[in-house]
CSV table of C-alpha atoms in Angstrom, one decimal:
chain,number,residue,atom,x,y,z
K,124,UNK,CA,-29.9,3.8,1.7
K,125,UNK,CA,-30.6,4.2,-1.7
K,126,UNK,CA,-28.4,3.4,-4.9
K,127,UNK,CA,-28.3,7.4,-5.4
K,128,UNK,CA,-26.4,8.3,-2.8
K,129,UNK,CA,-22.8,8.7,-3.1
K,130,UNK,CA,-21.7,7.1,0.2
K,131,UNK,CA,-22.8,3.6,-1.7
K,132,UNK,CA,-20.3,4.5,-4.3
K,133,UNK,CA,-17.8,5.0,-1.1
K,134,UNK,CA,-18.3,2.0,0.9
K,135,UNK,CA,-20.9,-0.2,-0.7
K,136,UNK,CA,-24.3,-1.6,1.6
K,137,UNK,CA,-22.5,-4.4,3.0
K,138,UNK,CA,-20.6,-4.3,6.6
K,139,UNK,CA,-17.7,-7.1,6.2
K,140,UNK,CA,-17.2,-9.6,9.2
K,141,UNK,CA,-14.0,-11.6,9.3
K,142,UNK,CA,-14.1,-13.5,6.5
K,143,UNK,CA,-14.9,-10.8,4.0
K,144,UNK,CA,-12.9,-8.5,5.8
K,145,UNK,CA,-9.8,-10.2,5.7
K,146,UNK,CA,-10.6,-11.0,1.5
K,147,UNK,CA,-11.4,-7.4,1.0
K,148,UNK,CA,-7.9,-6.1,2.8
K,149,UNK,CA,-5.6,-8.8,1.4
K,150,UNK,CA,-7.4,-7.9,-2.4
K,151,UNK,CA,-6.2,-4.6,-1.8
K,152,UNK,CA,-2.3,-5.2,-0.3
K,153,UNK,CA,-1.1,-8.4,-2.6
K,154,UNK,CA,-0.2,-5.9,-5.1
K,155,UNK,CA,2.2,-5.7,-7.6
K,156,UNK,CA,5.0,-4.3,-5.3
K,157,UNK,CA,4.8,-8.0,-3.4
K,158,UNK,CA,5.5,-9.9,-6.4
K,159,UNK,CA,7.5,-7.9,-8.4
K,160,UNK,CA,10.1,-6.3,-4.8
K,161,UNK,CA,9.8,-10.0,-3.5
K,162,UNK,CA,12.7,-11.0,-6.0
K,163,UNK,CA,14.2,-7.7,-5.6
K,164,UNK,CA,14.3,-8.4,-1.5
K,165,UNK,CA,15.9,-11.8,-2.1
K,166,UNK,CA,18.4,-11.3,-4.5
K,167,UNK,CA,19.9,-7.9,-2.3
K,168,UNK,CA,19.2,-9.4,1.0
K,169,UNK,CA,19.3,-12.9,0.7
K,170,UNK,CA,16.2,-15.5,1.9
K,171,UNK,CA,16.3,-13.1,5.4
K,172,UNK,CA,15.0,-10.5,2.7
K,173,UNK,CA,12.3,-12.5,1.8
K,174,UNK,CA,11.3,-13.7,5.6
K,175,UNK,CA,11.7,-9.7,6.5
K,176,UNK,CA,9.4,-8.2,3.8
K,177,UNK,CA,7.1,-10.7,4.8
K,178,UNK,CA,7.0,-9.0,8.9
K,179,UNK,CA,7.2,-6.0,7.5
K,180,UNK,CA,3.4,-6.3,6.3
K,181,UNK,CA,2.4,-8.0,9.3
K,182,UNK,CA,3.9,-6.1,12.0
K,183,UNK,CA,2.2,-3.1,10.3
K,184,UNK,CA,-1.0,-4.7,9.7
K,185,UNK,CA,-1.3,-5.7,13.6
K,186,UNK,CA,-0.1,-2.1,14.1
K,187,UNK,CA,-2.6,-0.3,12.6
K,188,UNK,CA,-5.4,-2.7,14.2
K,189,UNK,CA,-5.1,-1.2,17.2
K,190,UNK,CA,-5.6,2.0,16.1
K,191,UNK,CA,-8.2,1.3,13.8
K,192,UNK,CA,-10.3,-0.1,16.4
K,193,UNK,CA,-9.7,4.0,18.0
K,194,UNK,CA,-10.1,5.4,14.9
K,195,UNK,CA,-14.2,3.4,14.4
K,196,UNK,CA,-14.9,4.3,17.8
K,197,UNK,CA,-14.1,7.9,18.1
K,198,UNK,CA,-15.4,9.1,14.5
K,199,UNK,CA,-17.9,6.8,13.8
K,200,UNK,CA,-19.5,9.3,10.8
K,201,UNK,CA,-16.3,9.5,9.0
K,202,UNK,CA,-16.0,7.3,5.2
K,203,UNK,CA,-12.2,9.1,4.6
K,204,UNK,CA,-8.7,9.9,5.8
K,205,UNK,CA,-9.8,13.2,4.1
K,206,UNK,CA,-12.8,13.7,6.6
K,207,UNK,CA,-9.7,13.4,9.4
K,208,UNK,CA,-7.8,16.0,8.2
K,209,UNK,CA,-10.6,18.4,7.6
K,210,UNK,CA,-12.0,17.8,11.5
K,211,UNK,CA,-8.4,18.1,12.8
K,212,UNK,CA,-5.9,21.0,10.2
K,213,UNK,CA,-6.9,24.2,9.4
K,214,UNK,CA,-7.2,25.0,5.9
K,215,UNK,CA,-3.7,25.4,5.1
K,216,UNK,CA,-2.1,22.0,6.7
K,217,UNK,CA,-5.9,20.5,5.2
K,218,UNK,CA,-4.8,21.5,1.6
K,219,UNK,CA,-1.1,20.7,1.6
K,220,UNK,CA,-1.9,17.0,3.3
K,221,UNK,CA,-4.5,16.7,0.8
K,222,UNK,CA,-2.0,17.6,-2.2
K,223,UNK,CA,0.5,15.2,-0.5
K,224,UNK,CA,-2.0,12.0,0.0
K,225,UNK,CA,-2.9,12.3,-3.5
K,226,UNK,CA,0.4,12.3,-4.4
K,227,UNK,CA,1.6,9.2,-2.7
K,228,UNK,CA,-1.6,7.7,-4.6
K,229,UNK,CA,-0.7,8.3,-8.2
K,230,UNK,CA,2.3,6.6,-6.9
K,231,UNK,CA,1.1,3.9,-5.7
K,232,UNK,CA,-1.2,3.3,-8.6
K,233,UNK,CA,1.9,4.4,-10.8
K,234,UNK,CA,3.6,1.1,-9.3
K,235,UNK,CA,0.7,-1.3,-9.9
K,236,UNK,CA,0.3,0.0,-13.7
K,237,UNK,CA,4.5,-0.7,-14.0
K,238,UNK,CA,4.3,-3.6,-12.5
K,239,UNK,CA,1.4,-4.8,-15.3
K,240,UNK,CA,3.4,-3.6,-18.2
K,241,UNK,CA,6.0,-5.6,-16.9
K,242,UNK,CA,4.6,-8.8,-16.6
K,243,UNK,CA,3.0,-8.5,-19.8
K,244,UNK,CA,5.8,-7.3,-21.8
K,245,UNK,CA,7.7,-10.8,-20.4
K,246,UNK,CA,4.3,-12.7,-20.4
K,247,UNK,CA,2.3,-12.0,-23.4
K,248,UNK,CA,3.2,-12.4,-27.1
K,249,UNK,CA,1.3,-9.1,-28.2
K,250,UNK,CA,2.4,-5.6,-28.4
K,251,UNK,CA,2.4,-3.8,-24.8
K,252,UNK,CA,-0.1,-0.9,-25.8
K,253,UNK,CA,-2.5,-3.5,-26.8
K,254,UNK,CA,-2.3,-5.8,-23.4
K,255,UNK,CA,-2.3,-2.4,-21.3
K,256,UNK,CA,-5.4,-1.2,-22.9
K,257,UNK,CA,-7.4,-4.3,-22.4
K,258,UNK,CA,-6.0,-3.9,-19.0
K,259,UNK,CA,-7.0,-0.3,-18.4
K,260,UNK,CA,-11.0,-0.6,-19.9
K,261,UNK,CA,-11.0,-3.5,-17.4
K,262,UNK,CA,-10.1,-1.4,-14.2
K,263,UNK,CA,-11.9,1.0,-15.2
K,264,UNK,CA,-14.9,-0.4,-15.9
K,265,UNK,CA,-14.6,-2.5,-12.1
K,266,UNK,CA,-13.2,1.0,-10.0
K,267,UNK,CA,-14.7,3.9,-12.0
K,268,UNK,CA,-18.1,2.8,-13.5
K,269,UNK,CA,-18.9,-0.3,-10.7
K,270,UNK,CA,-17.7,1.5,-7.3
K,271,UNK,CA,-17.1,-0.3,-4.3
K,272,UNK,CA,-20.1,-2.6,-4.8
K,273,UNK,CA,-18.2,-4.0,-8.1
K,274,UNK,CA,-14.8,-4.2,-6.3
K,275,UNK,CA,-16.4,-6.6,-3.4
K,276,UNK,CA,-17.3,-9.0,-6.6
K,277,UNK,CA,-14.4,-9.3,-7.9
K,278,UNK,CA,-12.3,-9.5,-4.4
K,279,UNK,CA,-12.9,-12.8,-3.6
K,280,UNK,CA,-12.1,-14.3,-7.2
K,281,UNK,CA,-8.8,-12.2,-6.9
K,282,UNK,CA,-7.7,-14.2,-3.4
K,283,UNK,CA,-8.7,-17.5,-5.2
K,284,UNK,CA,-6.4,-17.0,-7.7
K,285,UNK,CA,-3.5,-15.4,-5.4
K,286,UNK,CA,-3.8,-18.3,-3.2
K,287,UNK,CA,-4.6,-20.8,-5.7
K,288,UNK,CA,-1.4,-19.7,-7.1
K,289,UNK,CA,1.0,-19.3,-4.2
K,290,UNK,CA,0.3,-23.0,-2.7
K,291,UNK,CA,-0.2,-25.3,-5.8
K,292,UNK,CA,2.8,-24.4,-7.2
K,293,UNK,CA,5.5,-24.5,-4.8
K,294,UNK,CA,4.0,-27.9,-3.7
K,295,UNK,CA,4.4,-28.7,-7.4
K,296,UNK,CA,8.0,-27.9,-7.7
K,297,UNK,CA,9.2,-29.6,-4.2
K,298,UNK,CA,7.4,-32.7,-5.0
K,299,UNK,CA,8.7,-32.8,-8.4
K,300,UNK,CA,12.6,-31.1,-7.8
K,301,UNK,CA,12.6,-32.0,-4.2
K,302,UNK,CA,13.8,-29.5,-1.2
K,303,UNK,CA,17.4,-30.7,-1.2
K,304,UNK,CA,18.5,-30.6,-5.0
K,305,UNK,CA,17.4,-27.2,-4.8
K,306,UNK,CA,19.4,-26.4,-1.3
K,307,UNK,CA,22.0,-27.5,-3.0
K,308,UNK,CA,21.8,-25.9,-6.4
K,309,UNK,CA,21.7,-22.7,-4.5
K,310,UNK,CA,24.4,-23.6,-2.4
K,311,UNK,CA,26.5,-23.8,-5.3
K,312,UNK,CA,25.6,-21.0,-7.6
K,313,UNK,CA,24.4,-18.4,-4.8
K,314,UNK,CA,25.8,-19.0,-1.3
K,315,UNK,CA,25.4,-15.6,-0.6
K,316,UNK,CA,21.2,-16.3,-0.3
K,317,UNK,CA,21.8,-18.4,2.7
K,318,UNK,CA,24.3,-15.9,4.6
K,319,UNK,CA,22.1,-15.2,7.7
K,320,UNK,CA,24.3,-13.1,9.7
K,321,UNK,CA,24.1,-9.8,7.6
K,322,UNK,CA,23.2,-6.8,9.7
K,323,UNK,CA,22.1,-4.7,6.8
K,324,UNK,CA,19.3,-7.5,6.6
K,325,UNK,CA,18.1,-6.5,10.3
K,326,UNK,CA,18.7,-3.2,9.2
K,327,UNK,CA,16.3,-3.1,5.9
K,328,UNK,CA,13.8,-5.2,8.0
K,329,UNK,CA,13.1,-3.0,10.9
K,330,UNK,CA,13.0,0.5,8.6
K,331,UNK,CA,10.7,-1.8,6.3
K,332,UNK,CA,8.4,-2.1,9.5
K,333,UNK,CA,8.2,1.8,9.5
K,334,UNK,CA,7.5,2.1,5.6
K,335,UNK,CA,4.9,-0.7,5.9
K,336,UNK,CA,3.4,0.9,9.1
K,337,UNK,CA,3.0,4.6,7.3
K,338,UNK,CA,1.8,3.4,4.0
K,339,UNK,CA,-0.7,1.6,6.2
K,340,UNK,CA,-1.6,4.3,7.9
K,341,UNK,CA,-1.9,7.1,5.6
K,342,UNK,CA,-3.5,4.1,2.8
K,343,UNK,CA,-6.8,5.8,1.6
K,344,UNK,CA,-8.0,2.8,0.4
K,345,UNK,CA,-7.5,1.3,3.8
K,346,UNK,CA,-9.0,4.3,5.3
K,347,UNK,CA,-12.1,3.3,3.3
K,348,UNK,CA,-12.2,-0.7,4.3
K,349,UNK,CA,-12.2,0.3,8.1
K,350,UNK,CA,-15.9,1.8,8.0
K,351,UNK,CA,-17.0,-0.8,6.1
K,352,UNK,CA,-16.0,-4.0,8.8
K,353,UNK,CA,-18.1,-4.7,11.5
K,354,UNK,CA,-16.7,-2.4,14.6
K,355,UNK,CA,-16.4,-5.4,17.0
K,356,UNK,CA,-14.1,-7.5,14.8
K,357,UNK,CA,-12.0,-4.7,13.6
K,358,UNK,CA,-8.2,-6.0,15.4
K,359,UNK,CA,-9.1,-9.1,14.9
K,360,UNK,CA,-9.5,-8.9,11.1
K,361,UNK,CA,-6.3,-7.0,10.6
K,362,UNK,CA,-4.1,-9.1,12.5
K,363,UNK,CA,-5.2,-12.2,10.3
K,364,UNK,CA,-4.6,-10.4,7.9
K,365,UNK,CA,-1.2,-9.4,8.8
K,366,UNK,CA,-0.8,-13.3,9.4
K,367,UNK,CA,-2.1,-14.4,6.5
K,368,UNK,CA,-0.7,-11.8,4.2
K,369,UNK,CA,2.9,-12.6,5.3
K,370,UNK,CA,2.9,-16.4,4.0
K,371,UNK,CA,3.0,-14.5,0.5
K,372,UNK,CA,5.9,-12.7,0.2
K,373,UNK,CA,7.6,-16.2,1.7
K,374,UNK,CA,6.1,-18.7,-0.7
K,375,UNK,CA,7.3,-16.3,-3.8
K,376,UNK,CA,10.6,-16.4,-2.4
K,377,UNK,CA,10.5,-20.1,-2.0
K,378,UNK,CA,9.0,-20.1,-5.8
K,379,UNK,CA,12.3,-17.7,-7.0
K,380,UNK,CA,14.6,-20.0,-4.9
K,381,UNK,CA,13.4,-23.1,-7.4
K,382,UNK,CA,14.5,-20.9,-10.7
K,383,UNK,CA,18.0,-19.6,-9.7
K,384,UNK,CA,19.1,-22.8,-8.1
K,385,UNK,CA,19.9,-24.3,-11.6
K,386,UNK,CA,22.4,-21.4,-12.3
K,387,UNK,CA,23.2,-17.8,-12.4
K,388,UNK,CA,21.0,-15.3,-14.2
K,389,UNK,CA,21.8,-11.5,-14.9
K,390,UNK,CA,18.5,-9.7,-14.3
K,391,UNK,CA,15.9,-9.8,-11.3
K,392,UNK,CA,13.2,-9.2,-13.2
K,393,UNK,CA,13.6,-12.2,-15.9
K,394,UNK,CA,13.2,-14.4,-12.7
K,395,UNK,CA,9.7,-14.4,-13.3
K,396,UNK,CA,9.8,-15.3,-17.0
K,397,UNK,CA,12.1,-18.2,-16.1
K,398,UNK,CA,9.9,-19.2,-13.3
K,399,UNK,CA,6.9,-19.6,-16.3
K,400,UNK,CA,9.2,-21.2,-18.6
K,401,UNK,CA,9.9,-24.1,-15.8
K,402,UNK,CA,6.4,-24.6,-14.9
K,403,UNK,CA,5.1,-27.2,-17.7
K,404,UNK,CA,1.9,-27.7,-16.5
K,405,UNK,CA,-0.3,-25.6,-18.1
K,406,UNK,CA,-3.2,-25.4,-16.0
K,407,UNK,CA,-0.4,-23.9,-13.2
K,408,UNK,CA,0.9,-22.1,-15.9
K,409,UNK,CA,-2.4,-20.2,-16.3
K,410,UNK,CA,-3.1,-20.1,-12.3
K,411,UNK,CA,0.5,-17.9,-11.9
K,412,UNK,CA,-0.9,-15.3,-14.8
K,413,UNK,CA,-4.7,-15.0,-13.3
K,414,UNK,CA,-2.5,-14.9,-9.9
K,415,UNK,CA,-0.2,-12.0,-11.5
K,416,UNK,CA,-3.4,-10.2,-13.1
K,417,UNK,CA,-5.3,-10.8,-9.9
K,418,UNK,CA,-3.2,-9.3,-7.9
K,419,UNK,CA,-2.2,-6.2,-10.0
K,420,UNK,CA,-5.5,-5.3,-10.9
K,421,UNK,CA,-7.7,-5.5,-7.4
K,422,UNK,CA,-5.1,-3.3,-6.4
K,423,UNK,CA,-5.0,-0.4,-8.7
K,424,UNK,CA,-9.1,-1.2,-8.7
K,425,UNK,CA,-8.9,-0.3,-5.1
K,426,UNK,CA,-6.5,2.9,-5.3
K,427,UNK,CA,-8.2,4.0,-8.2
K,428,UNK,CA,-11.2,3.7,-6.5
K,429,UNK,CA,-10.1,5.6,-3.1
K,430,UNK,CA,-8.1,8.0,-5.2
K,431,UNK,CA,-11.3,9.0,-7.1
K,432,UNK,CA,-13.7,9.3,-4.2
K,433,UNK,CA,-10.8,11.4,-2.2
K,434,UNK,CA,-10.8,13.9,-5.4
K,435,UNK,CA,-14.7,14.5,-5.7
K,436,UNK,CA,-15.3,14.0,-1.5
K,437,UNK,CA,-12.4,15.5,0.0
K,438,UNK,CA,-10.8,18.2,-3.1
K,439,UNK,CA,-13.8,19.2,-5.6
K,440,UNK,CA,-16.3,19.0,-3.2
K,441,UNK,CA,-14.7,21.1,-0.5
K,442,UNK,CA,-14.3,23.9,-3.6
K,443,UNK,CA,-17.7,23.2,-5.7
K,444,UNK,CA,-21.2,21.9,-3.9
K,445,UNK,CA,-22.1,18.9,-6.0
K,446,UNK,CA,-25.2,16.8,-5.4
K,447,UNK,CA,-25.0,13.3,-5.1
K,448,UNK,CA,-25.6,12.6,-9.0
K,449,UNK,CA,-23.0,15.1,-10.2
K,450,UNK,CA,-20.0,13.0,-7.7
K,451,UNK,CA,-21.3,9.7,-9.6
K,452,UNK,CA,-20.7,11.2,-12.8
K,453,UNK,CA,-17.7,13.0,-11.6
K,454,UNK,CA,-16.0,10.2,-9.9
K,455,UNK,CA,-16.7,8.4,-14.0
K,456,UNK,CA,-14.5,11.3,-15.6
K,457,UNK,CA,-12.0,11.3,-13.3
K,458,UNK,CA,-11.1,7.4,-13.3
K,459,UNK,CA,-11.3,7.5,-16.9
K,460,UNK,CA,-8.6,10.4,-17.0
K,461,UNK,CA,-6.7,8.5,-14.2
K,462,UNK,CA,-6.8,5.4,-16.5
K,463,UNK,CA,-5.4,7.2,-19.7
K,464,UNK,CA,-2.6,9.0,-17.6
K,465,UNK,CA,-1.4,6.0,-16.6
K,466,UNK,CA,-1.7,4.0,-19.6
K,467,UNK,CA,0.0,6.7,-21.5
K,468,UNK,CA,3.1,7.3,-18.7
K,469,UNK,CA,4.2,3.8,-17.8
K,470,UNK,CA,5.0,3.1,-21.2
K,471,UNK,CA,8.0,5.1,-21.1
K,472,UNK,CA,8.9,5.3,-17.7
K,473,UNK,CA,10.4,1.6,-16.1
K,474,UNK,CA,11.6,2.0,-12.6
K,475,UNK,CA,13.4,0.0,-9.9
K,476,UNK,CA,10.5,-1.4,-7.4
K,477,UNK,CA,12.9,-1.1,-4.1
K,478,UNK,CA,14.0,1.9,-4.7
K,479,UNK,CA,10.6,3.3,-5.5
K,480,UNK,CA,9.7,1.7,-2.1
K,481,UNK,CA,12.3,3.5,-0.7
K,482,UNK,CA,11.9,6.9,-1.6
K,483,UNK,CA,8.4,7.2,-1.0
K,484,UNK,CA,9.1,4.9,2.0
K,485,UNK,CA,10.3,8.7,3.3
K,486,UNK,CA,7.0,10.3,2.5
K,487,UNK,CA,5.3,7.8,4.3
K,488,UNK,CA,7.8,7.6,7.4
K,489,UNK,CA,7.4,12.0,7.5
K,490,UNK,CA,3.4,11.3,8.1
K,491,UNK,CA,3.9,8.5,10.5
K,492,UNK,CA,4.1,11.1,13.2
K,493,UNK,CA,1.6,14.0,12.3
K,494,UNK,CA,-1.3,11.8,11.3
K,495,UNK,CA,-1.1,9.9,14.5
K,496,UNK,CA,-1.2,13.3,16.6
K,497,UNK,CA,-4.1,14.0,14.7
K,498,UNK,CA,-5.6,10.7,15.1
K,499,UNK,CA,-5.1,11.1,18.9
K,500,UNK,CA,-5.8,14.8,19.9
K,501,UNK,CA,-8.8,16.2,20.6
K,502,UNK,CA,-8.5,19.5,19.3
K,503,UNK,CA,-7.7,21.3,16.0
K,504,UNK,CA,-4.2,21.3,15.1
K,505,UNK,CA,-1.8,24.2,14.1
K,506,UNK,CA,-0.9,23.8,10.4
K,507,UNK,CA,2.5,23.3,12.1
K,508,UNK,CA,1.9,19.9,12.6
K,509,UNK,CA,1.5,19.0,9.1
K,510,UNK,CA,4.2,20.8,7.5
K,511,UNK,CA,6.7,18.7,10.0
K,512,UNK,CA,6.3,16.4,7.5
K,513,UNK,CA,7.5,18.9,4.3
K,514,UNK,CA,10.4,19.8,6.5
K,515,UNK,CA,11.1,15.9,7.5
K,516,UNK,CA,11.1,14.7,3.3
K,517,UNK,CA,13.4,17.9,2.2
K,518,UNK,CA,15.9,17.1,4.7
K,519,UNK,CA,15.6,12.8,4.0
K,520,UNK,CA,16.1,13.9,0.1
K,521,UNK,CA,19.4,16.1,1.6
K,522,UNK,CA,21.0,13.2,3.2
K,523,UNK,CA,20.3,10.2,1.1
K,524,UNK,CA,23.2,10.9,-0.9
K,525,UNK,CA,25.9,10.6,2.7
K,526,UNK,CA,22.8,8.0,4.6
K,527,UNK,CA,21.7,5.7,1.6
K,528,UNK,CA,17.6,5.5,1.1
K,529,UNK,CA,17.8,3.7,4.4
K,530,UNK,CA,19.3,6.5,6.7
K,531,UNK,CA,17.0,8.6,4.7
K,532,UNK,CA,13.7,7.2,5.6
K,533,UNK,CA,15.4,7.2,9.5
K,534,UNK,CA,16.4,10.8,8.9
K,535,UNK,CA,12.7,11.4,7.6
K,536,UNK,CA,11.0,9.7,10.3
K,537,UNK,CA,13.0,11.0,13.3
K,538,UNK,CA,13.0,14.8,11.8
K,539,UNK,CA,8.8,15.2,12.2
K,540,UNK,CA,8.8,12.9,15.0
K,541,UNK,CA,11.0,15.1,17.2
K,542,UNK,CA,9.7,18.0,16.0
K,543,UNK,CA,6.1,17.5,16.5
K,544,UNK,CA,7.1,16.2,20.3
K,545,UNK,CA,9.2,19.7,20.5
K,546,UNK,CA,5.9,21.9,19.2
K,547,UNK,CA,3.6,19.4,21.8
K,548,UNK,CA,6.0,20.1,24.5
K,549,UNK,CA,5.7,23.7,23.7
K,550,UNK,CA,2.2,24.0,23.4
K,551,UNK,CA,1.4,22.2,26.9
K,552,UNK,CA,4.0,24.4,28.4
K,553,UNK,CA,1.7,27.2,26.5
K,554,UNK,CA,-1.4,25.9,28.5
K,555,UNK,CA,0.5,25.3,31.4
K,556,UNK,CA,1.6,29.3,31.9
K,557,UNK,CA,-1.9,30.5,30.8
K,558,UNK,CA,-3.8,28.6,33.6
K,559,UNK,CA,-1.2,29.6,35.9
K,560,UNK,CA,-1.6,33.1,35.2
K,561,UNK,CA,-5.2,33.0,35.5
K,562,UNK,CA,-5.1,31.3,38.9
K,563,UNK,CA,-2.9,34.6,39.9
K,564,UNK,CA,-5.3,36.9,38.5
């Protein structure tokens, strides 16, 4: 394999065992959703908030190792989701899953690149344009110009830092506060945290599984990371991952718990800042920021990364024949267009992380469904199957005002779940009365 060819852009030289595997996966899912939705989760749902969005990565991590595993085994010459959808739609469900997967991606890295000018606009003493650029040349000089070989670099001084990070300096704030001061403080000031019997609780953790579970699933940078671990140790690595990944969410939320037991506060997001301002050690100090950097960059590297090879592999390509050297130039352009899109949009635009969660949580609970049938079935599908999904979201977006975004993303998921079991019930009875009437003939 030579440094020409594309597919090294697309999944580096290397196949990843455990180790690697698990650095590689968690590199890409600590994102800035995690840190910056971890408060959110609390402060609405109290600590069973912060112990379910922690299972909600896991369960869905465990999930989707099972069907990973399938997934290796029965196409073994795929690199993309995109290679999927073109074996299994015809061109019309191809294009519109295409259109749809790409949009869930400028989401996604939408989120990451909020997430940044957040934390810089409460971290940094410069103006945000200035901090977002730096920020921008950097990704894209790791995603667009270094490919996947860069990324694997950088991973595992990412998960130093996020771990580094996320057990130093709870360990420093017990030992110096103690556990039951801070029981205490919150006892006082926010009793509410400690309620455990709240059903909407139960309620926001089991539709979490189902978000978690389809943005695994229909994840392009995911897609990516499964051709690139060794076959045998596929389940394995995604369950420690699963494992490992849910100790995060729950040692930010024991982190948050240290800044609001002193008192009240009047905005989620200046948690954070006050969680810097308490920490007066400055080497911990600079640990949280390369954690928060860490963690927002490697993953809008990653969906940067997967979003550009999806365009030029799975979009241009199937439009345009490009040689090998045209994608590598290609793939440049478009990560450097990605790069100023975002740096110019999330400037203006600030948004509420759970609710972004949950209204592309709908999106990714319509696809649940379709992109297992095609994962599964052995033949190519009606563009019926796909467009479950279109008819699933419109009707979510119908009812969230009378179901909340909860009932939505149930409304969502149930709508192209029953209907795609409806048009597979049809079509085997379809089979069914064709054999029949050629055994009469």
């Amino acid at each position: 394999m030579t440094k020409k060819k594309y597919s090294v852009y697309i999944l580096g030289t290397l196949q990843l065992g455990i180790g690697f595997g698990i650095v590689t996966l968690l590199s890409r899912w600590v994102t800035g959703n995690t840190i910056l939705s971890s408060p959110e989760a609390l402060i609405k749902y109290g600590i069973l908030g912060g112990l379910g969005y922690s299972l909600m990565g896991a369960f869905a991590f465990i999930l989707f190792g099972f069907i990973a595993t399938y997934i290796r085994k029965r196409y073994p010459m795929h690199q993309t989701i995109g290679d999927l959808l073109k074996e299994k739609t015809n061109p019309v469900g191809y294009w519109y899953t295409i259109l749809l997967l790409l949009f869930t991606g400028m989401d996604s890295m939408f989120v990451q690149a909020t997430g940044a000018a957040i934390l810089f606009s409460l971290i940094f003493p410069v103006p945000l344009y200035i901090s977002l650029f730096f920020f921008f040349s950097f990704c894209f000089i790791i995603a667009g110009l270094g490919g996947m070989q860069r990324i694997h670099q950088f991973a595992g001084i990412s998960i130093t830092f996020i771990f580094a990070a996320v057990i130093l300096i709870p360990v420093y704030f017990y030992i110096q506060n103690g556990v039951y001061p801070v029981y205490e403080g919150v006892q006082l000031y926010h009793p509410y945290l400690l309620f455990w019997k709240n059903i909407d609780t139960f309620y926001f953790v089991i539709t979490g599984i189902i978000i978690g579970f389809g943005q695994v699933l229909i994840d392009r940078a995911t897609w990516q990371r499964v051709y690139m671990l060794k076959q045998s140790r596929i389940r394995t690595i995604f369950t420690l991952t699963g494992l490992i990944w849910a100790t995060i969410p729950l040692s930010l939320s024991s982190l948050l718990l240290v800044v609001v037991y002193s008192g009240s506060f009047h905005d989620v997001k200046i948690l954070l800042f006050q969680l810097v301002y308490n920490i007066n050690s400055t080497l911990l100090i600079a640990i949280f920021l390369l954690f928060c950097f860490s963690a927002i960059s490697s993953t809008l590297n990653a969906e940067l990364h997967a979003t550009t090879v999806f365009t030029v592999k799975n979009a241009i390509s199937e439009l345009i024949p490009l040689s090998d050297q045209n994608k590598w130039h290609l793939s440049y352009w478009i990560t450097g267009m990605q790069c100023l899109f975002l740096y110019l949009v999330v400037i203006i635009i600030s948004p509420t992380f759970i609710e972004l969660l949950f209204f592309f949580g709908s999106i990714y609970a319509a696809l649940i469904s379709p992109i297992l049938w095609m994962i599964f079935s052995r033949d190519r599908l009606s563009s019926f199957v796909p467009s479950t999904s279109a008819i699933a979201i419109f009707l979510s977006i119908l009812s969230s005002s009378s179901t909340g975004h909860l009932g939505a993303i149930w409304v969502s998921f149930i709508t192209s779940t029953s209907l795609c079991a409806c048009f597979m019930l049809f079509r085997f009875l379809s089979i069914f009365r064709e054999e029949k009437r050629k055994r009469l003939l």
